[in-house]
CSV table of C-alpha atoms in Angstrom, one decimal:
chain,number,residue,atom,x,y,z
A,1,MET,CA,78.4,58.0,126.0
A,2,LYS,CA,78.1,56.4,129.4
A,3,THR,CA,81.7,55.1,128.8
A,4,LYS,CA,82.9,58.8,128.2
A,5,SER,CA,81.1,59.7,131.4
A,6,LEU,CA,82.6,57.0,133.4
A,7,VAL,CA,86.0,57.7,132.3
A,8,PHE,CA,85.5,61.6,132.9
A,9,THR,CA,84.3,60.4,136.4
A,10,VAL,CA,87.1,58.0,137.2
A,11,LEU,CA,89.7,60.9,136.0
A,12,ALA,CA,88.2,63.4,138.5
A,13,VAL,CA,88.3,60.8,141.3
A,14,LEU,CA,91.8,60.1,140.3
A,15,PHE,CA,92.7,63.6,140.3
A,16,ALA,CA,91.1,63.9,144.0
A,17,PHE,CA,93.3,61.0,145.4
A,18,ALA,CA,96.4,62.4,143.6
A,19,ALA,CA,95.8,65.8,145.3
A,20,SER,CA,95.6,63.7,148.5
A,21,ALA,CA,98.5,61.9,147.9
A,22,THR,CA,100.8,65.0,147.6
A,23,LYS,CA,101.1,67.7,150.1
A,24,LEU,CA,97.8,69.6,149.9
A,25,PRO,CA,97.4,73.1,151.1
A,26,THR,CA,97.0,73.7,155.0
A,27,MET,CA,95.6,76.7,156.9
A,28,ASN,CA,95.9,77.4,160.4
A,29,VAL,CA,94.1,80.1,162.6
A,30,ILE,CA,95.9,80.0,165.7
A,31,PRO,CA,94.8,82.5,168.8
A,32,ILE,CA,98.1,83.9,170.3
A,33,GLU,CA,96.5,86.2,172.9
A,34,LYS,CA,93.4,87.9,173.4
A,35,GLU,CA,91.8,89.4,170.6
A,36,LYS,CA,94.5,88.4,168.3
A,37,ALA,CA,95.1,85.3,166.0
A,38,LEU,CA,98.0,84.3,163.8
A,39,VAL,CA,96.6,83.0,160.1
A,40,ALA,CA,99.1,81.0,158.1
A,41,PHE,CA,99.1,78.8,155.2
A,42,GLU,CA,101.4,76.6,153.2
A,43,SER,CA,101.5,74.6,150.2
A,44,ALA,CA,103.8,72.3,148.1
A,45,THR,CA,103.3,74.3,144.9
A,46,PRO,CA,103.2,78.0,144.3
A,47,SER,CA,99.9,79.8,143.6
A,48,SER,CA,97.9,82.8,143.9
A,49,PHE,CA,95.6,83.1,146.9
A,50,GLU,CA,92.7,85.0,148.2
A,51,LEU,CA,92.0,85.4,151.9
A,52,SER,CA,89.1,86.5,153.4
A,53,ILE,CA,87.3,86.9,156.9
A,54,GLN,CA,83.7,87.4,156.8
A,55,ASP,CA,81.1,87.9,159.6
A,56,GLU,CA,77.9,85.6,160.3
A,57,ASN,CA,76.0,87.8,157.7
A,58,GLY,CA,78.4,87.5,154.9
A,59,ALA,CA,80.0,90.7,155.0
A,60,PHE,CA,83.7,91.0,154.7
A,61,VAL,CA,86.0,92.3,157.6
A,62,TYR,CA,89.1,91.6,155.7
A,63,TYR,CA,90.0,90.7,152.3
A,64,LYS,CA,93.4,90.1,150.7
A,65,LYS,CA,94.3,88.8,147.0
A,66,SER,CA,97.9,87.9,146.6
A,67,GLU,CA,99.8,90.1,143.7
A,68,LYS,CA,102.2,86.8,143.1
A,69,PRO,CA,102.1,83.3,143.4
A,70,VAL,CA,103.3,82.2,146.8
A,71,GLN,CA,104.0,79.0,148.7
A,72,THR,CA,103.6,80.3,152.3
A,73,TYR,CA,101.8,83.2,154.0
A,74,SER,CA,101.5,84.3,157.4
A,75,MET,CA,100.0,87.4,159.0
A,76,VAL,CA,99.0,88.4,162.8
A,77,PHE,CA,95.7,89.8,163.1
A,78,ASN,CA,94.3,92.2,165.7
A,79,LEU,CA,90.8,91.6,166.0
A,80,ASN,CA,90.1,93.8,168.6
A,81,GLN,CA,87.6,95.7,166.4
A,82,LEU,CA,85.5,92.7,165.9
A,83,GLU,CA,82.2,92.1,167.9
A,84,GLU,CA,81.3,88.8,169.7
A,85,GLY,CA,80.2,86.3,166.9
A,86,ASN,CA,81.0,83.7,164.5
A,87,TYR,CA,83.3,84.6,161.8
A,88,ASP,CA,84.5,82.5,158.8
A,89,VAL,CA,88.3,82.4,157.6
A,90,CYS,CA,88.6,81.2,154.2
A,91,LEU,CA,91.7,80.7,151.8
A,92,THR,CA,91.0,80.1,148.0
A,93,TYR,CA,94.0,78.6,146.6
A,94,GLY,CA,94.2,77.2,143.2
A,95,ASN,CA,91.4,74.6,143.2
A,96,TYR,CA,91.3,74.4,146.7
A,97,LYS,CA,89.1,76.4,149.2
A,98,LEU,CA,89.9,76.1,152.8
A,99,SER,CA,87.8,77.5,155.7
A,100,ARG,CA,87.7,77.4,159.6
A,101,ASP,CA,84.9,78.7,161.6
A,102,MET,CA,86.2,81.4,164.2
A,103,PHE,CA,84.2,82.4,167.4
A,104,ILE,CA,85.1,85.7,169.3
A,105,ASP,CA,83.4,85.7,172.9
A,106,VAL,CA,82.5,88.6,174.8
A,107,ASN,CA,85.9,88.6,176.5
A,108,GLY,CA,88.0,88.5,173.2
A,109,LYS,CA,88.9,85.1,173.8
A,110,ILE,CA,88.9,83.3,170.2
A,111,LYS,CA,87.9,79.7,169.4
A,112,VAL,CA,88.8,78.0,166.1
A,113,GLY,CA,86.8,75.0,164.5
A,114,GLU,CA,88.5,72.3,162.2
A,115,GLU,CA,89.7,73.1,158.8
A,116,MET,CA,87.4,72.4,156.0
A,117,THR,CA,88.8,71.6,152.5
A,118,GLU,CA,86.5,72.0,149.3
A,119,TYR,CA,87.5,71.2,145.7
A,120,ALA,CA,86.7,73.3,142.9
A,121,PRO,CA,84.6,71.7,140.1
A,122,VAL,CA,86.3,70.2,136.9
A,123,TYR,CA,85.0,71.6,133.7
A,124,LYS,CA,85.4,70.4,130.2
A,125,PHE,CA,83.9,71.9,126.9
A,126,GLU,CA,84.3,70.0,123.8
A,127,ASN,CA,81.8,69.2,120.6
A,128,ASN,CA,79.2,71.4,122.4
A,129,MET,CA,79.3,68.9,125.3
A,130,LEU,CA,79.9,70.5,128.8
A,131,LYS,CA,81.1,67.8,131.3
A,132,VAL,CA,81.1,68.6,134.8
A,133,SER,CA,82.8,66.9,137.9
A,134,TYR,CA,82.5,67.9,141.6
A,135,LEU,CA,83.6,66.4,144.5
A,136,ASN,CA,80.7,67.5,147.0
A,137,ASN,CA,82.3,67.2,150.3
A,138,SER,CA,79.7,69.1,152.0
A,139,LEU,CA,76.9,67.0,150.6
A,140,ARG,CA,74.9,70.0,149.9
A,141,ASN,CA,72.3,70.3,147.2
A,142,VAL,CA,74.2,71.4,144.3
A,143,ASN,CA,72.7,73.6,141.1
A,144,LEU,CA,74.2,74.7,137.7
A,145,THR,CA,72.9,77.6,136.0
A,146,ILE,CA,73.9,79.2,132.8
A,147,TYR,CA,74.0,82.6,132.1
A,148,GLN,CA,74.5,84.9,128.7
A,149,ASP,CA,75.4,88.6,129.3
A,150,GLY,CA,73.9,88.2,132.8
A,151,HIS,CA,70.5,87.0,131.5
A,152,PHE,CA,69.4,83.5,132.8
A,153,ILE,CA,69.2,80.8,130.3
A,154,THR,CA,68.9,77.5,131.7
A,155,GLY,CA,69.5,75.7,135.1
A,156,LYS,CA,69.4,72.3,136.6
A,157,ARG,CA,69.6,70.8,140.0
A,158,LEU,CA,72.5,68.5,140.2
A,159,GLY,CA,71.8,66.8,143.5
A,160,LYS,CA,73.5,66.4,146.8
A,161,ASP,CA,75.5,63.3,146.1
A,162,LEU,CA,79.2,63.2,147.1
A,163,CYS,CA,80.3,62.7,143.5
A,164,ILE,CA,78.6,64.6,140.8
A,165,GLN,CA,79.2,64.1,137.2
A,166,LYS,CA,76.9,65.4,134.5
A,167,VAL,CA,77.2,66.1,130.9
A,168,PHE,CA,75.3,68.6,129.1
A,169,ASP,CA,74.3,69.3,125.6
A,170,LEU,CA,75.0,72.9,124.8
A,171,SER,CA,74.4,72.3,120.9
A,172,LYS,CA,71.1,73.9,120.7
A,173,LEU,CA,72.4,77.4,122.2
A,174,GLU,CA,73.1,80.2,119.9
A,175,SER,CA,76.9,80.8,119.3
A,176,GLY,CA,78.3,83.4,121.9
A,177,LYS,CA,79.9,83.5,125.3
A,178,TYR,CA,78.1,81.8,128.2
A,179,ASP,CA,78.8,81.8,131.9
A,180,VAL,CA,78.2,78.3,133.7
A,181,VAL,CA,77.8,79.0,137.6
A,182,LEU,CA,78.0,75.8,140.0
A,183,SER,CA,76.6,76.7,143.6
A,184,ASP,CA,75.7,75.0,146.8
A,185,ASN,CA,74.2,77.9,148.5
A,186,THR,CA,77.6,78.4,150.2
A,187,ASN,CA,79.8,78.3,147.4
A,188,GLU,CA,79.7,79.5,143.9
A,189,TYR,CA,82.2,78.6,140.9
A,190,ALA,CA,82.2,80.1,137.5
A,191,PHE,CA,83.2,78.6,134.2
A,192,HIS,CA,83.1,80.5,130.9
A,193,VAL,CA,82.2,78.9,127.6
A,194,GLU,CA,82.4,80.2,124.3
A,195,LYS,CA,80.9,78.3,121.4
């Protein structure tokens, strides 16, 4: 069992390094004048994306989901309706989540933080065994919760290690459809299991 877990871990790490060796998606947020910013991204492979801007309370001030896979996107945002404060510009693209903090001061001047890249977890379900591998760049506490039809079934704290690999035996669960949710209090990733 440990050998299979080790192999799964090595494959997940190799996947992360292989992704690093290729051109990863990048997102830029560039202030171009007072109360205006250019948001642009590019990637080596076409994929659907979701772009959002949220205020510090988590309320969406902008959201767009692409209608078809793309490699590039750019748009100038007029932010004059936004109040002074912190905002999160987030792009979900394939297995990547790119985000940048953006601060708008009282005069409408925009300051942008460094790009943060997060990777979605890798799930594999076979023979009633759920294997989960997650590269926890943020080093936040990670939890895994299983639901059926919206009802809590079980949950487990996975810790805050950089590389998290766990195997769960789901053989005791009844046949049916389950939602597996991995979360770190900021991000949430869902995976559907049918047994």
